[in-house]
Amino acid sequence: MKTLTDFERIAKKSKQRSRLKTVVISVSIAILSFGLISKGLTELTSRNGNHIKDRYLLLSEIAYPNISYSSWYFNPTSNYTGQFHSDRFKSIDGIDVPYEQMEAFYSIRKFDLTDSSTWITWSEDGKSAYTRSNYYKSPMFYNIAFDYDTDSHVTVTNDISLTEQMTGQALEMAVTFDKPYTYQEIQKMIPDDLLINWYWIGSYSDFDTASRNPDAQLGLSADPEGKLGDYDFDLFRTNLKKANDNGYLDMTETAVDANDKERTYQLSDDAQAYLDENKDLETAQFSGVILTGRAENFKELKDKKWIFAANIGQSVQIQPYHHLTK
């Protein structure tokens, strides 16, 4: 009996060890599985955040008239949620002025591509547009193929005469040309004491461009002296194509024509048309520019036949410590 009892004791201990081993293995597998799932969800969250970042940084190279960013970063709110943030500014003849921040949220399941802080709202008279968050005045470009007299609440402006009342200030102004011009033609048109900050490619549609938000206004920034080089334009074309290929410009506009028929237009169509017809800087054409400078220097643009519209954006009182480019 003694041998049998020892055998039972050994078997019992073996069974206990087997159970313990099973428990340890099960717990280990559970922990490992949880870790892998947690890592996967974290990576998915990170991927969604990076999607916002990649789109925003690329659009900043091909859109956003005279809007630059000084920083961008992620602000995680949990393991699986977060916020993308970017601080932005505008340069007005070398003076940096604040602009709306970019904030977008992301999580495991979704990401927000809406740059709502730059959405514009119009004054009652249809002559001025402002950002919705801090009410910064937004300079607007107009489509020369669109009938603003009958089809829009927007009024075409020529704000050049207003600059006479803004002595001591520096300002930005969106100037829409009466037709597209080449880069070299534009250099001859703009006075030397005004700075070109940004070149607008215009639109191949007959839709209202003045109502577009800044992220839907396509163009490229000039260098600190207001110039463009072949490399700048080639890089713009590369970025524009990349944004289009990635679907970043799949922004649909809707309008009703004179026969009450609804029509739609994709911003991506404008991008592709521009890529097809403008291969290099020498022959490329632009439909407008953002100009900055002292208010009194804009008087030289008065009564210029090549100006279809001129709309003031932000302005700043010139201080003794400011160093203007022009």
CSV table of C-alpha atoms in Angstrom, one decimal:
chain,number,residue,atom,x,y,z
A,1,MET,CA,0.0,0.0,0.0
A,2,LYS,CA,2.9,2.3,0.7
A,3,THR,CA,4.1,2.1,-2.9
A,4,LEU,CA,0.6,2.8,-4.2
A,5,THR,CA,0.2,5.8,-1.8
A,6,ASP,CA,3.5,7.2,-3.0
A,7,PHE,CA,2.4,6.7,-6.6
A,8,GLU,CA,-0.8,8.5,-6.0
A,9,ARG,CA,1.1,11.4,-4.3
A,10,ILE,CA,3.4,11.7,-7.2
A,11,ALA,CA,0.6,11.6,-9.7
A,12,LYS,CA,-1.3,14.2,-7.7
A,13,LYS,CA,1.7,16.5,-7.7
A,14,SER,CA,2.3,15.9,-11.4
A,15,LYS,CA,-1.3,16.8,-12.1
A,16,GLN,CA,-1.0,20.0,-10.0
A,17,ARG,CA,2.2,20.9,-11.8
A,18,SER,CA,0.5,20.2,-15.2
A,19,ARG,CA,-2.5,22.5,-14.1
A,20,LEU,CA,-0.1,25.2,-13.0
A,21,LYS,CA,1.8,24.9,-16.2
A,22,THR,CA,-1.4,25.2,-18.2
A,23,VAL,CA,-2.4,28.2,-16.2
A,24,VAL,CA,0.9,29.9,-16.7
A,25,ILE,CA,0.9,29.2,-20.4
A,26,SER,CA,-2.7,30.4,-20.7
A,27,VAL,CA,-1.9,33.6,-18.8
A,28,SER,CA,1.3,34.1,-20.8
A,29,ILE,CA,-0.7,33.7,-24.1
A,30,ALA,CA,-3.4,36.1,-22.9
A,31,ILE,CA,-0.8,38.7,-21.9
A,32,LEU,CA,1.1,38.2,-25.2
A,33,SER,CA,-2.2,38.4,-27.1
A,34,PHE,CA,-3.2,41.5,-25.2
A,35,GLY,CA,0.2,43.1,-25.9
A,36,LEU,CA,0.0,42.3,-29.6
A,37,ILE,CA,-3.5,43.6,-29.9
A,38,SER,CA,-2.6,46.7,-27.9
A,39,LYS,CA,0.5,47.3,-30.1
A,40,GLY,CA,-1.6,46.8,-33.2
A,41,LEU,CA,-4.3,49.2,-32.1
A,42,THR,CA,-1.6,51.7,-31.1
A,43,GLU,CA,0.0,51.4,-34.5
A,44,LEU,CA,-3.4,51.8,-36.2
A,45,THR,CA,-4.0,55.0,-34.1
A,46,SER,CA,-0.5,56.3,-35.0
A,47,ARG,CA,-1.2,55.5,-38.7
A,48,ASN,CA,-4.4,57.6,-38.6
A,49,GLY,CA,-2.5,60.4,-37.0
A,50,ASN,CA,0.2,60.3,-39.6
A,51,HIS,CA,-2.4,60.3,-42.3
A,52,ILE,CA,-3.6,63.7,-41.1
A,53,LYS,CA,0.0,65.0,-40.8
A,54,ASP,CA,1.1,63.8,-44.3
A,55,ARG,CA,-2.0,65.3,-45.9
A,56,TYR,CA,-1.6,68.6,-44.1
A,57,LEU,CA,2.1,69.0,-44.8
A,58,LEU,CA,1.7,68.2,-48.5
A,59,LEU,CA,-1.3,70.6,-48.9
A,60,SER,CA,0.7,73.3,-47.1
A,61,GLU,CA,3.1,73.1,-50.1
A,62,ILE,CA,0.4,73.5,-52.8
A,63,ALA,CA,-2.4,75.4,-51.2
A,64,TYR,CA,-3.1,77.8,-48.2
A,65,PRO,CA,-2.4,81.3,-49.8
A,66,ASN,CA,0.5,83.0,-47.8
A,67,ILE,CA,-0.1,80.7,-44.8
A,68,SER,CA,3.0,79.0,-43.3
A,69,TYR,CA,3.5,76.8,-40.3
A,70,SER,CA,6.1,77.2,-37.6
A,71,SER,CA,5.6,73.9,-35.8
A,72,TRP,CA,3.5,70.7,-35.8
A,73,TYR,CA,3.2,67.9,-33.3
A,74,PHE,CA,1.0,65.2,-31.9
A,75,ASN,CA,-0.8,65.5,-28.6
A,76,PRO,CA,-1.9,62.0,-27.5
A,77,THR,CA,-5.0,62.1,-25.3
A,78,SER,CA,-5.0,58.3,-24.6
A,79,ASN,CA,-3.3,55.2,-26.1
A,80,TYR,CA,-5.9,55.1,-28.9
A,81,THR,CA,-6.8,58.8,-29.4
A,82,GLY,CA,-5.0,62.0,-30.1
A,83,GLN,CA,-4.8,65.4,-31.7
A,84,PHE,CA,-2.6,66.8,-34.5
A,85,HIS,CA,-1.7,70.4,-33.9
A,86,SER,CA,0.2,73.0,-36.0
A,87,ASP,CA,1.0,76.6,-35.2
A,88,ARG,CA,0.7,78.9,-38.3
A,89,PHE,CA,1.5,82.4,-39.3
A,90,LYS,CA,1.4,84.8,-42.3
A,91,SER,CA,4.3,87.0,-43.5
A,92,ILE,CA,3.3,90.5,-44.5
A,93,ASP,CA,6.3,92.1,-46.2
A,94,GLY,CA,8.6,90.4,-43.7
A,95,ILE,CA,6.4,90.9,-40.6
A,96,ASP,CA,5.1,87.7,-39.2
A,97,VAL,CA,1.5,87.9,-37.9
A,98,PRO,CA,-0.5,85.1,-36.2
A,99,TYR,CA,-3.0,82.9,-38.1
A,100,GLU,CA,-5.4,80.1,-37.1
A,101,GLN,CA,-4.0,76.9,-35.6
A,102,MET,CA,-4.6,73.6,-37.3
A,103,GLU,CA,-6.2,71.0,-35.0
A,104,ALA,CA,-7.5,67.6,-36.1
A,105,PHE,CA,-8.5,64.6,-34.0
A,106,TYR,CA,-7.7,60.9,-34.7
A,107,SER,CA,-8.4,57.6,-33.1
A,108,ILE,CA,-8.4,53.9,-33.8
A,109,ARG,CA,-11.4,54.0,-36.1
A,110,LYS,CA,-11.1,57.4,-37.8
A,111,PHE,CA,-9.2,60.6,-38.5
A,112,ASP,CA,-10.5,64.1,-39.1
A,113,LEU,CA,-9.2,65.7,-42.2
A,114,THR,CA,-11.2,68.9,-41.7
A,115,ASP,CA,-9.2,72.1,-41.2
A,116,SER,CA,-12.2,73.8,-39.8
A,117,SER,CA,-10.4,76.7,-38.2
A,118,THR,CA,-9.7,78.2,-41.7
A,119,TRP,CA,-13.3,77.9,-42.9
A,120,ILE,CA,-14.5,81.3,-44.1
A,121,THR,CA,-17.6,83.3,-43.3
A,122,TRP,CA,-18.7,86.3,-45.4
A,123,SER,CA,-19.8,89.8,-44.4
A,124,GLU,CA,-23.4,90.7,-45.2
A,125,ASP,CA,-22.3,92.9,-48.2
A,126,GLY,CA,-20.3,90.0,-49.7
A,127,LYS,CA,-17.1,92.0,-49.9
A,128,SER,CA,-15.1,90.5,-47.0
A,129,ALA,CA,-14.3,87.0,-45.8
A,130,TYR,CA,-13.1,86.0,-42.4
A,131,THR,CA,-11.9,82.9,-40.6
A,132,ARG,CA,-14.6,81.5,-38.3
A,133,SER,CA,-12.4,81.0,-35.2
A,134,ASN,CA,-10.5,84.2,-34.7
A,135,TYR,CA,-12.1,86.3,-37.4
A,136,TYR,CA,-8.9,87.0,-39.3
A,137,LYS,CA,-9.6,88.7,-42.7
A,138,SER,CA,-9.0,86.2,-45.5
A,139,PRO,CA,-7.9,87.5,-49.0
A,140,MET,CA,-10.0,86.0,-51.8
A,141,PHE,CA,-9.3,85.2,-55.4
A,142,TYR,CA,-12.1,85.4,-58.0
A,143,ASN,CA,-12.8,83.3,-61.0
A,144,ILE,CA,-13.0,85.5,-64.1
A,145,ALA,CA,-15.3,82.8,-65.8
A,146,PHE,CA,-17.9,83.0,-63.0
A,147,ASP,CA,-20.9,85.4,-63.1
A,148,TYR,CA,-20.7,87.1,-59.7
A,149,ASP,CA,-23.4,89.6,-60.6
A,150,THR,CA,-26.2,87.1,-60.8
A,151,ASP,CA,-25.0,83.8,-59.4
A,152,SER,CA,-23.4,84.6,-56.1
A,153,HIS,CA,-23.7,86.4,-52.8
A,154,VAL,CA,-20.1,87.4,-53.2
A,155,THR,CA,-19.2,90.8,-54.5
A,156,VAL,CA,-16.1,91.4,-56.7
A,157,THR,CA,-13.9,94.0,-55.0
A,158,ASN,CA,-11.1,96.3,-55.9
A,159,ASP,CA,-9.7,97.3,-52.5
A,160,ILE,CA,-6.7,99.2,-53.8
A,161,SER,CA,-8.5,102.5,-53.1
A,162,LEU,CA,-9.0,101.5,-49.5
A,163,THR,CA,-5.2,101.4,-48.9
A,164,GLU,CA,-5.1,105.2,-49.0
A,165,GLN,CA,-6.9,105.1,-45.6
A,166,MET,CA,-4.3,102.6,-44.1
A,167,THR,CA,-1.2,104.7,-43.8
A,168,GLY,CA,1.3,103.3,-41.5
A,169,GLN,CA,0.1,99.7,-42.0
A,170,ALA,CA,1.5,96.7,-44.0
A,171,LEU,CA,-1.1,94.4,-45.6
A,172,GLU,CA,-1.6,91.5,-47.8
A,173,MET,CA,-3.8,91.6,-50.9
A,174,ALA,CA,-5.1,88.9,-53.3
A,175,VAL,CA,-4.9,90.3,-56.8
A,176,THR,CA,-6.8,88.4,-59.5
A,177,PHE,CA,-5.6,89.0,-63.0
A,178,ASP,CA,-7.9,89.7,-66.0
A,179,LYS,CA,-6.4,86.6,-67.6
A,180,PRO,CA,-3.5,84.2,-66.8
A,181,TYR,CA,0.0,85.6,-67.2
A,182,THR,CA,3.4,84.0,-67.3
A,183,TYR,CA,6.0,84.3,-64.5
A,184,GLN,CA,8.1,86.8,-66.5
A,185,GLU,CA,5.1,88.9,-67.4
A,186,ILE,CA,4.1,89.1,-63.8
A,187,GLN,CA,7.6,90.3,-62.8
A,188,LYS,CA,7.1,93.3,-65.1
A,189,MET,CA,3.6,94.0,-63.9
A,190,ILE,CA,4.3,94.2,-60.1
A,191,PRO,CA,6.0,97.3,-58.7
A,192,ASP,CA,9.4,96.8,-57.1
A,193,ASP,CA,8.2,98.1,-53.7
A,194,LEU,CA,5.6,95.3,-53.4
A,195,LEU,CA,6.4,91.7,-52.5
A,196,ILE,CA,4.9,88.7,-54.2
A,197,ASN,CA,4.4,86.1,-51.5
A,198,TRP,CA,2.3,83.5,-53.3
A,199,TYR,CA,1.2,82.6,-56.9
A,200,TRP,CA,-2.3,81.3,-57.6
A,201,ILE,CA,-2.9,78.8,-60.4
A,202,GLY,CA,-6.5,79.8,-60.9
A,203,SER,CA,-9.3,77.5,-62.0
A,204,TYR,CA,-10.3,75.8,-65.2
A,205,SER,CA,-13.9,75.7,-64.1
A,206,ASP,CA,-16.7,78.3,-64.2
A,207,PHE,CA,-17.3,77.8,-60.5
A,208,ASP,CA,-16.9,80.5,-57.8
A,209,THR,CA,-13.4,80.3,-56.4
A,210,ALA,CA,-13.9,83.2,-53.9
A,211,SER,CA,-16.0,80.9,-51.7
A,212,ARG,CA,-13.3,78.3,-51.5
A,213,ASN,CA,-11.5,77.7,-48.2
A,214,PRO,CA,-7.8,78.3,-48.1
A,215,ASP,CA,-7.0,74.5,-48.3
A,216,ALA,CA,-8.8,74.5,-51.7
A,217,GLN,CA,-6.9,77.5,-53.2
A,218,LEU,CA,-4.0,76.0,-55.2
A,219,GLY,CA,-0.7,77.7,-55.8
A,220,LEU,CA,2.8,78.0,-54.5
A,221,SER,CA,4.9,80.2,-52.2
A,222,ALA,CA,7.6,82.5,-53.5
A,223,ASP,CA,11.1,82.8,-51.9
A,224,PRO,CA,11.8,85.6,-49.4
A,225,GLU,CA,12.4,88.0,-52.3
A,226,GLY,CA,9.2,87.1,-54.1
A,227,LYS,CA,10.8,85.0,-56.8
A,228,LEU,CA,10.4,81.5,-58.2
A,229,GLY,CA,13.0,79.3,-59.7
A,230,ASP,CA,12.8,76.2,-62.0
A,231,TYR,CA,13.3,74.0,-58.9
A,232,ASP,CA,10.5,75.6,-57.0
A,233,PHE,CA,8.0,75.1,-59.9
A,234,ASP,CA,9.2,71.5,-60.6
A,235,LEU,CA,8.8,70.7,-56.9
A,236,PHE,CA,5.3,72.2,-56.9
A,237,ARG,CA,4.3,70.1,-59.9
A,238,THR,CA,5.6,67.0,-58.1
A,239,ASN,CA,3.7,67.8,-54.9
A,240,LEU,CA,0.6,68.7,-56.8
A,241,LYS,CA,0.6,65.4,-58.6
A,242,LYS,CA,1.3,63.5,-55.4
A,243,ALA,CA,-1.6,65.2,-53.7
A,244,ASN,CA,-3.9,64.4,-56.6
A,245,ASP,CA,-2.7,60.8,-56.8
A,246,ASN,CA,-3.3,60.3,-53.0
A,247,GLY,CA,-6.9,61.7,-53.3
A,248,TYR,CA,-6.1,64.7,-51.1
A,249,LEU,CA,-7.8,67.0,-53.7
A,250,ASP,CA,-11.0,65.0,-54.0
A,251,MET,CA,-13.1,68.0,-52.9
A,252,THR,CA,-16.4,68.3,-54.6
A,253,GLU,CA,-18.1,71.6,-55.4
A,254,THR,CA,-21.8,71.8,-56.2
A,255,ALA,CA,-23.7,74.5,-58.1
A,256,VAL,CA,-27.0,75.1,-59.8
A,257,ASP,CA,-27.0,76.5,-63.3
A,258,ALA,CA,-29.5,78.8,-64.9
A,259,ASN,CA,-31.8,75.8,-65.7
A,260,ASP,CA,-31.8,74.7,-62.1
A,261,LYS,CA,-29.7,71.8,-62.9
A,262,GLU,CA,-27.2,70.7,-60.3
A,263,ARG,CA,-23.6,70.5,-61.4
A,264,THR,CA,-20.5,69.2,-59.6
A,265,TYR,CA,-16.8,69.9,-60.0
A,266,GLN,CA,-13.8,68.3,-58.4
A,267,LEU,CA,-10.8,70.3,-57.3
A,268,SER,CA,-8.7,67.4,-58.5
A,269,ASP,CA,-9.8,68.3,-62.0
A,270,ASP,CA,-8.2,71.8,-61.7
A,271,ALA,CA,-5.0,70.2,-60.5
A,272,GLN,CA,-4.8,67.7,-63.3
A,273,ALA,CA,-5.7,70.4,-65.9
A,274,TYR,CA,-2.9,72.6,-64.6
A,275,LEU,CA,-0.4,69.7,-64.6
A,276,ASP,CA,-1.3,68.9,-68.2
A,277,GLU,CA,-1.0,72.4,-69.5
A,278,ASN,CA,1.9,73.9,-67.5
A,279,LYS,CA,5.1,71.8,-67.8
A,280,ASP,CA,7.8,74.3,-66.8
A,281,LEU,CA,8.2,77.7,-65.2
A,282,GLU,CA,9.0,79.5,-68.5
A,283,THR,CA,5.6,78.7,-70.1
A,284,ALA,CA,3.5,78.3,-66.9
A,285,GLN,CA,0.7,80.8,-66.3
A,286,PHE,CA,-0.7,82.1,-63.1
A,287,SER,CA,-4.1,83.7,-62.5
A,288,GLY,CA,-3.3,85.8,-59.5
A,289,VAL,CA,-0.8,86.6,-56.7
A,290,ILE,CA,-0.8,87.5,-53.0
A,291,LEU,CA,1.0,90.8,-52.7
A,292,THR,CA,2.3,92.3,-49.4
A,293,GLY,CA,3.8,95.7,-48.6
A,294,ARG,CA,3.2,99.1,-47.1
A,295,ALA,CA,-0.3,100.3,-47.7
A,296,GLU,CA,0.9,103.5,-49.5
A,297,ASN,CA,2.8,101.4,-52.1
A,298,PHE,CA,-0.3,99.8,-53.4
A,299,LYS,CA,-1.4,103.1,-55.0
A,300,GLU,CA,0.8,102.2,-58.0
A,301,LEU,CA,-1.7,99.5,-58.8
A,302,LYS,CA,-4.6,101.9,-59.1
A,303,ASP,CA,-6.5,101.7,-62.5
A,304,LYS,CA,-4.3,98.9,-63.8
A,305,LYS,CA,-6.2,97.2,-66.6
A,306,TRP,CA,-4.8,93.7,-65.8
A,307,ILE,CA,-6.5,93.7,-62.4
A,308,PHE,CA,-9.8,91.9,-62.4
A,309,ALA,CA,-10.2,92.1,-58.6
A,310,ALA,CA,-8.2,93.0,-55.5
A,311,ASN,CA,-9.2,91.8,-52.0
A,312,ILE,CA,-7.4,92.8,-48.8
A,313,GLY,CA,-6.5,90.1,-46.3
A,314,GLN,CA,-4.7,90.7,-42.9
A,315,SER,CA,-2.9,93.9,-42.0
A,316,VAL,CA,-0.6,95.0,-39.3
A,317,GLN,CA,0.4,98.4,-37.8
A,318,ILE,CA,4.1,99.0,-38.6
A,319,GLN,CA,6.2,99.4,-35.5
A,320,PRO,CA,9.7,100.8,-35.1
A,321,TYR,CA,11.1,97.3,-34.4
A,322,HIS,CA,9.7,95.8,-37.6
A,323,HIS,CA,12.0,95.2,-40.5
A,324,LEU,CA,10.2,95.1,-43.8
A,325,THR,CA,11.5,93.2,-46.9
A,326,LYS,CA,10.5,96.0,-49.3
